[in-house]
Amino acid sequence: APLFFAYVGAQINLAEIIGIDLFAFGLILALAMVGKLLGCGIPGYVFLRSRIQAQRIGIGMASRGEVGIVVAGIGYASGLIDSYSYAVLMGVIMVTTIVSPILLRLTTDSK
């Protein structure tokens, strides 16, 4: 497993990351976060009947992590996505992985 993640990381073109269109990156990031918030938060609300708990479920599930890296790596290796799209996806995966726990902590009571 560590070799796979090293291989996937080595495929990232740093020039592509520097040249990412920030608007497109922000749009994809927003869609990724909102998609998980709604896709997991709505069923959470239906079952739990708590808006706050549903929001926490959506935020907690927003992180893409290893699964996103694996899917993006397979897509790139098989030629389904280009290096620019791969760099954007890796950026979104990194940001959601970092931001989700922070947002989750901010929505949790400090008691």
Short mmCIF file of C-alpha atoms in Angstrom, two decimals, residues 37-77:
data_model
loop_
_atom_site.label_atom_id
_atom_site.label_comp_id
_atom_site.label_asym_id
_atom_site.label_seq_id
_atom_site.Cartn_x
_atom_site.Cartn_y
_atom_site.Cartn_z
CA LEU A 37 -22.95 17.52 2.82
CA LEU A 38 -26.25 16.98 1.00
CA GLY A 39 -25.69 13.38 -0.06
CA CYS A 40 -24.88 12.25 3.47
CA GLY A 41 -26.59 14.99 5.47
CA ILE A 42 -30.08 14.53 4.03
CA PRO A 43 -30.25 10.79 4.80
CA GLY A 44 -28.73 11.58 8.20
CA TYR A 45 -31.54 14.04 8.86
CA VAL A 46 -34.19 11.59 7.66
CA PHE A 47 -32.97 8.92 10.07
CA LEU A 48 -31.83 11.04 13.02
CA ARG A 49 -34.22 14.01 12.80
CA SER A 50 -31.42 16.30 13.93
CA ARG A 51 -30.12 19.05 11.67
CA ILE A 52 -26.90 19.41 13.66
CA GLN A 53 -26.12 15.69 13.65
CA ALA A 54 -26.96 15.49 9.94
CA GLN A 55 -24.60 18.41 9.28
CA ARG A 56 -21.84 16.65 11.23
CA ILE A 57 -22.37 13.47 9.23
CA GLY A 58 -22.10 15.40 5.95
CA ILE A 59 -18.97 17.23 7.06
CA GLY A 60 -17.42 14.03 8.40
CA MET A 61 -17.98 12.27 5.10
CA ALA A 62 -16.65 15.18 2.99
CA SER A 63 -13.05 14.00 3.24
CA ARG A 64 -12.02 12.12 0.12
CA GLY A 65 -8.88 10.49 1.53
CA GLU A 66 -7.51 7.18 0.32
CA VAL A 67 -10.50 6.15 -1.75
CA GLY A 68 -10.34 9.36 -3.77
CA ILE A 69 -6.61 8.93 -4.29
CA VAL A 70 -7.08 5.35 -5.48
CA VAL A 71 -9.91 6.26 -7.87
CA ALA A 72 -8.03 9.28 -9.27
CA GLY A 73 -4.85 7.20 -9.62
CA ILE A 74 -6.66 4.47 -11.53
CA GLY A 75 -8.37 7.04 -13.75
CA TYR A 76 -5.07 8.73 -14.54
CA ALA A 77 -3.15 5.48 -15.08
#
